[in-house]
């Protein structure tokens, strides 16, 4: 990976991190309605994967989707506005955090039903094949989603039809309070690729460059008409599952160990070591990112709620 | 039977062929239209042979056999629909929509709304409902009412070849997800269908028989039983108006209410289980909006609340027929 | 609020705790009773903390955390139920029953019938419905009407701690599959619950408020809004009778009809989408069986036919409230 | 396998074959309502598996379930009566061919929803575990069912909870007109066991002794508390999928090849070669089996239909 790309990757990850920290701060102020699933700790995956994608490529996201949005190029202000339920949000306030989408950058939407996005991604892949373009779909989902019937049906169908879809399992070891070993006997979810006759690979999801390079291969494979693959990214969420979850079900040592593997600190260290960035450059990026996030937050806060009657609009097209 | 408005020629064809023609014409017209489903391709051509010849005509890429994965069939169709295609998904039996309810109710129907109108979901789901062929509890249900209860979804319930073709073409040309309910026993029934191109707008009921004394609102195969009942009662001098809503969402309330205003009596006949079924919504709507025009209680003719049994005498007993319609009419006339 | 018949002491506890007590007592009484569901065990104790402490009390074998596999949760429960166990399955959000509809509607509900009464399916499915907490279209629906439409399934819709405990105990002790609908906003609500053992039979409505002028049949959280409305209107001298069916299947038609006979006016209030919803069946039933006692049109208070939007002002707009109930009452009084 | 057992196995298979041929004959006479899925050609699987089961063990069946019923010990007369929709049938005529069950011998029922029996079998396994008995469940399903979400969810759950369930995939290469290679990229469905961390094995489903021995191992494994396995039995149906299917989608040579592999002729040859049975013994068994099947058919034909009002009974227990 070349220097400029790595720096871009770093900036993207930082954007996600600081965005999520801002969301966290705002919900401390009680202005974020509903629940929230933060992506903190998993930034390398969305950023690493999406850095390989073109604007006309697609992604399909989950309940933990802010990072995917940002990585695919959605605007921070409209994303934040949606999370706050404002009229200026991507979905005019109708979707919120768990149902955010930006079709203008190929972000085909989050779904709050775990695993439901998988066959939808297959369908976007089919659409690409039928239209004869060389787009690619990246489909994100969690370890928990890998036990849904849709995982099986959706990936199998993409395999059989050789569709350009890269299935990315963000294995953060837990689905709410349920750890992976409670709900599957295998260690590497990538092994499930065997069942569909497609390539499967596990990668350190906290190593942005590793994610980038693994995704690069799979995306090329897909773009060249060789069909889908399954990439498992091992990672960890720094916070609880959702808004009020103290995540006490996770052993302290495990948490500490993983906090040390922070993907952003990781990449920062590498950038400094390789001399790609000096401390000053780092600081400047942080300032810039902080700045746009503050602006995004302010935009969201200042935006009006949609008028109530809009609830009745857009049921049908 | 309402007449076609154009002045083109009519031919008599089956309901099955009418549906097939609609598929064929729309696939020709618009190459983003494609079909997917289990055994719809050249090997089997649909469990009810509706897709006969289509794989030959359009190739296996546009008439796609799928694995037995109902959830993925609909999910895949949703994904294709929001990215520029117009999928028509077949679920082999209506009872099996149960396997795809999340994709139908939570994804297909809600995406346009949830995402603030960023995406359209032009998706047609075709599936056969109904009993009468002794294939028991897992292959005979009528579940239209569930789909009426899903905001964002349209529901078509054609009873004739003419309606089937015209409504299906409208459905395919539309921008919304729609469940297109067919009835197993209707496939071989015949009716006049124009040679020329035509469509039927959604939400326009058809008065299949005019009458002054009582209104029957009937759907799907029950339309024909209602017409038979009307014919029999005509001999006694009773004028039964048979109103076929043709689509349940949108529902043509006005035509129904106007008919009730005229006759003052209402029977509703549908093949699904009675409780919380199709007949419930129509009865409730009239009780809300036109109760003052009623001269008698509303009556519903529907399946009793049982699964569909296998044995012929049992199945015959639960599926409402002309005798039950007539008996019910006599209760309020 | 109807009073408990026994002469034991009452305590005030939450709806959540009432449900938990029922689970606890029945698990103690009958060791074939066990729980399964996502995150119901010791790590999380239920998304709404209903199963708090139960894994500690009964062990992980009887309080089983499952993978995120709704279809397998219900299917597994069915298999256990037909072989001598009494499973209580939790589906974390009612919206996700869509993923298990085949197992619920085609397997659990039909097995007893299809197999000629060889097997019983004593299965309780607990799940929370309802909106009001800004978690949008995939976590806020009320789908009770779908379940009413499934023959072979029972449907409970408790609105108070007292009803929840008594009905759940009956459900667990029974021999049929039942969907036990809870409401997210009811969990923290408090009410008197006897200290001693009690059960409430299914199919017995409770008149939560007596009145002479108009009947409101209300379910779940809408019962409380109806009671608020009744209180407000009382100041104007209007007597509003609030009837809570408590179970939708079986439905206590008699109590509803008797109330309508008394008041001559009927409003039905439920939180689900209006079309083909809970209110439709109740309205239709009255239009069929008691129309002559009505002095005014029936009116339904329900969600408009939209998905549940996320933004607070939007969500507030679609979920029916006291103001809408009162406005609707005024339309027919 | 000892001689007596093999002969019993042969007799069971013959029972199934002649029963199905009788069904075929009766529906030629138009007295079998609805549709019918014959088990002809696949007898070695049901018989081979169920010969290992105790009466108190369970099986879960499919739309193609007559063979399973008979192999588990259901009465032929009541089975035939159910298929004809008679009051004397196992389900009093309510179920028919696709929904037949005999709880008295542990046959927990057929389901006409492909794949739906899989989690139900898992549940029966859970029940065994919770009740602390040493029963076992055998769960039959087809190649087509292996693409259902329930396959994934049901087997995974049985694996995680180490339940005594043997999953038996009857791979007859087709699901209606759809051949396996159209709908999955792998050749051996047994490979899917990897995804759940359980043993998986493919066996010649037309070799009754091989099926018996493979099932024996898996059933012991399950009975001893070691959890589930997946057995794929490669087989072929001699007739079309259902009543009116001429099965012209199958290449002639393929059909011919498989007809040569008839499991009953196979076993018969072995029995004769080993001298376990002489031609006379064979003929006698055939006569006996023929006889009970004629009686069963006559019983079914002579039985009355249920009175119509019974349709309203048994909705609730
Ligand atoms: C089908 C379904 N079941 C249950 C839930 C409730 N739920 C929301 S997120 C979640 C955990 C998801 O875990 P995973 O897929 O690993 O994603 P993560 O939250 O770890 O990113 C659950 C159970 C849901 N939304 N959808
Ligand atoms: C879920 C579901 N989808 C579709 C059908 C229609 N159908 C009945 S049998 C069958 C093929 C089943 O194939 P397989 O599982 O291989 O079993 P086989 O018939 O070959 O024994 C299909 C598609 C069904 N009954 N259930
Ligand atoms: Mg996770
Ligand atoms: Mg097969």
Short mmCIF file of N, CA, C and O in Angstrom, two decimals, chain A residues 207-253:
data_model
loop_
_atom_site.label_atom_id
_atom_site.label_comp_id
_atom_site.label_asym_id
_atom_site.label_seq_id
_atom_site.Cartn_x
_atom_site.Cartn_y
_atom_site.Cartn_z
N UNK A 207 -6.10 -4.53 11.96
CA UNK A 207 -4.95 -4.12 11.16
C UNK A 207 -5.48 -3.61 9.82
O UNK A 207 -5.81 -4.37 8.92
N UNK A 208 -5.56 -2.31 9.72
CA UNK A 208 -6.22 -1.70 8.55
C UNK A 208 -5.55 -2.11 7.25
O UNK A 208 -6.23 -2.34 6.24
N UNK A 209 -4.25 -2.22 7.28
CA UNK A 209 -3.55 -2.55 6.03
C UNK A 209 -3.83 -3.99 5.64
O UNK A 209 -4.07 -4.29 4.47
N UNK A 210 -3.86 -4.86 6.61
CA UNK A 210 -4.20 -6.26 6.32
C UNK A 210 -5.61 -6.37 5.77
O UNK A 210 -5.87 -7.10 4.81
N UNK A 211 -6.54 -5.64 6.39
CA UNK A 211 -7.91 -5.66 5.89
C UNK A 211 -7.94 -5.13 4.46
O UNK A 211 -8.54 -5.74 3.57
N UNK A 212 -7.27 -4.02 4.27
CA UNK A 212 -7.25 -3.41 2.94
C UNK A 212 -6.78 -4.41 1.89
O UNK A 212 -7.40 -4.61 0.85
N UNK A 213 -5.66 -5.06 2.20
CA UNK A 213 -5.06 -5.95 1.20
C UNK A 213 -5.89 -7.20 0.96
O UNK A 213 -6.01 -7.67 -0.17
N UNK A 214 -6.47 -7.71 2.02
CA UNK A 214 -7.34 -8.89 1.86
C UNK A 214 -8.57 -8.53 1.04
O UNK A 214 -8.98 -9.26 0.13
N UNK A 215 -9.15 -7.39 1.38
CA UNK A 215 -10.35 -6.96 0.65
C UNK A 215 -10.01 -6.66 -0.81
O UNK A 215 -10.79 -6.96 -1.72
N UNK A 216 -8.85 -6.09 -1.02
CA UNK A 216 -8.43 -5.74 -2.38
C UNK A 216 -8.49 -6.98 -3.28
O UNK A 216 -9.03 -6.95 -4.38
N UNK A 217 -7.93 -8.05 -2.78
CA UNK A 217 -7.91 -9.30 -3.55
C UNK A 217 -9.34 -9.79 -3.85
O UNK A 217 -9.68 -10.12 -4.97
N UNK A 218 -10.13 -9.83 -2.79
CA UNK A 218 -11.50 -10.35 -2.94
C UNK A 218 -12.32 -9.47 -3.88
O UNK A 218 -13.14 -9.96 -4.66
N UNK A 219 -12.11 -8.19 -3.78
CA UNK A 219 -12.87 -7.25 -4.62
C UNK A 219 -12.45 -7.40 -6.08
O UNK A 219 -13.29 -7.41 -6.98
N UNK A 220 -11.15 -7.53 -6.31
CA UNK A 220 -10.69 -7.78 -7.69
C UNK A 220 -11.28 -9.07 -8.24
O UNK A 220 -11.76 -9.13 -9.38
N UNK A 221 -11.21 -10.10 -7.43
CA UNK A 221 -11.77 -11.40 -7.76
C UNK A 221 -13.23 -11.24 -8.20
O UNK A 221 -13.65 -11.76 -9.25
N UNK A 222 -13.97 -10.50 -7.41
CA UNK A 222 -15.39 -10.28 -7.72
C UNK A 222 -15.55 -9.43 -8.98
O UNK A 222 -16.34 -9.76 -9.87
N UNK A 223 -14.76 -8.38 -9.06
CA UNK A 223 -14.91 -7.45 -10.20
C UNK A 223 -14.59 -8.14 -11.52
O UNK A 223 -15.14 -7.82 -12.56
N UNK A 224 -13.69 -9.10 -11.46
CA UNK A 224 -13.32 -9.81 -12.67
C UNK A 224 -14.23 -10.99 -12.98
O UNK A 224 -13.92 -11.83 -13.82
N UNK A 225 -15.35 -11.06 -12.25
CA UNK A 225 -16.34 -12.08 -12.61
C UNK A 225 -16.07 -13.44 -12.01
O UNK A 225 -16.63 -14.44 -12.45
N UNK A 226 -15.25 -13.48 -10.97
CA UNK A 226 -14.94 -14.79 -10.37
C UNK A 226 -15.78 -15.12 -9.15
O UNK A 226 -15.52 -16.11 -8.48
N UNK A 227 -16.74 -14.28 -8.86
CA UNK A 227 -17.69 -14.61 -7.81
C UNK A 227 -17.33 -14.12 -6.43
O UNK A 227 -16.35 -13.40 -6.23
N UNK A 228 -18.14 -14.49 -5.47
CA UNK A 228 -18.05 -13.95 -4.12
C UNK A 228 -16.94 -14.58 -3.27
O UNK A 228 -16.42 -15.64 -3.62
N UNK A 229 -16.61 -13.91 -2.18
CA UNK A 229 -15.76 -14.51 -1.15
C UNK A 229 -16.28 -14.07 0.21
O UNK A 229 -17.08 -13.15 0.32
N UNK A 230 -15.78 -14.77 1.20
CA UNK A 230 -16.14 -14.45 2.58
C UNK A 230 -14.86 -14.04 3.32
O UNK A 230 -13.89 -14.79 3.35
N UNK A 231 -14.88 -12.85 3.87
CA UNK A 231 -13.74 -12.39 4.67
C UNK A 231 -14.20 -12.20 6.09
O UNK A 231 -15.17 -11.49 6.36
N UNK A 232 -13.52 -12.85 7.00
CA UNK A 232 -13.82 -12.65 8.42
C UNK A 232 -12.77 -11.73 9.02
O UNK A 232 -11.57 -12.01 8.92
N UNK A 233 -13.21 -10.66 9.63
CA UNK A 233 -12.29 -9.73 10.26
C UNK A 233 -12.46 -9.84 11.77
O UNK A 233 -13.51 -9.51 12.32
N UNK A 234 -11.41 -10.28 12.44
CA UNK A 234 -11.49 -10.43 13.90
C UNK A 234 -11.28 -9.06 14.53
O UNK A 234 -10.26 -8.39 14.27
N UNK A 235 -12.21 -8.69 15.37
CA UNK A 235 -12.13 -7.37 15.97
C UNK A 235 -12.84 -7.35 17.32
O UNK A 235 -13.15 -8.42 17.86
N UNK A 236 -13.10 -6.18 17.82
CA UNK A 236 -13.65 -6.05 19.16
C UNK A 236 -14.28 -4.68 19.26
O UNK A 236 -13.75 -3.71 18.73
N UNK A 237 -15.43 -4.64 19.93
CA UNK A 237 -15.99 -3.30 20.14
C UNK A 237 -15.50 -2.76 21.47
O UNK A 237 -15.49 -3.48 22.47
N UNK A 238 -15.11 -1.50 21.47
CA UNK A 238 -14.59 -0.93 22.71
C UNK A 238 -15.68 -0.67 23.72
O UNK A 238 -15.46 -0.74 24.92
N UNK A 239 -16.86 -0.34 23.23
CA UNK A 239 -17.97 -0.01 24.13
C UNK A 239 -18.92 -1.19 24.25
O UNK A 239 -18.72 -2.24 23.65
N UNK A 240 -19.98 -0.96 24.97
CA UNK A 240 -21.04 -1.97 25.06
C UNK A 240 -21.73 -2.13 23.72
O UNK A 240 -21.47 -1.38 22.76
N UNK A 241 -22.62 -3.09 23.67
CA UNK A 241 -23.34 -3.37 22.43
C UNK A 241 -24.15 -2.17 21.98
O UNK A 241 -24.16 -1.81 20.81
N UNK A 242 -24.85 -1.58 22.93
CA UNK A 242 -25.75 -0.48 22.59
C UNK A 242 -25.76 0.50 23.75
O UNK A 242 -25.04 0.35 24.73
N UNK A 243 -26.58 1.45 23.59
CA UNK A 243 -26.64 2.60 24.49
C UNK A 243 -26.35 2.32 25.96
O UNK A 243 -25.46 2.90 26.54
N UNK A 244 -27.13 1.43 26.55
CA UNK A 244 -27.05 1.31 28.01
C UNK A 244 -26.28 0.08 28.47
O UNK A 244 -26.39 -0.33 29.61
N UNK A 245 -25.53 -0.52 27.57
CA UNK A 245 -24.88 -1.78 27.91
C UNK A 245 -23.50 -1.56 28.52
O UNK A 245 -22.59 -1.09 27.85
N UNK A 246 -23.33 -1.90 29.78
CA UNK A 246 -22.02 -1.74 30.42
C UNK A 246 -21.05 -2.87 30.00
O UNK A 246 -19.87 -2.81 30.30
N UNK A 247 -21.56 -3.88 29.32
CA UNK A 247 -20.72 -4.97 28.79
C UNK A 247 -19.92 -5.66 29.87
O UNK A 247 -18.76 -6.03 29.66
N UNK A 248 -20.54 -5.88 30.99
CA UNK A 248 -19.84 -6.55 32.09
C UNK A 248 -19.67 -8.04 31.86
O UNK A 248 -18.98 -8.72 32.61
N UNK A 249 -20.31 -8.56 30.82
CA UNK A 249 -20.18 -9.98 30.51
C UNK A 249 -18.83 -10.30 29.86
O UNK A 249 -18.54 -11.46 29.62
N UNK A 250 -18.05 -9.31 29.58
CA UNK A 250 -16.74 -9.58 28.96
C UNK A 250 -15.65 -9.55 30.02
O UNK A 250 -15.56 -8.60 30.81
N UNK A 251 -14.79 -10.56 30.04
CA UNK A 251 -13.72 -10.57 31.04
C UNK A 251 -12.83 -9.33 30.92
O UNK A 251 -12.49 -8.92 29.81
N UNK A 252 -12.48 -8.77 32.05
CA UNK A 252 -11.66 -7.56 32.08
C UNK A 252 -10.39 -7.69 31.26
O UNK A 252 -10.01 -6.80 30.52
N UNK A 253 -9.72 -8.84 31.46
CA UNK A 253 -8.42 -9.02 30.78
C UNK A 253 -8.61 -9.00 29.27
O UNK A 253 -7.81 -8.46 28.52
#
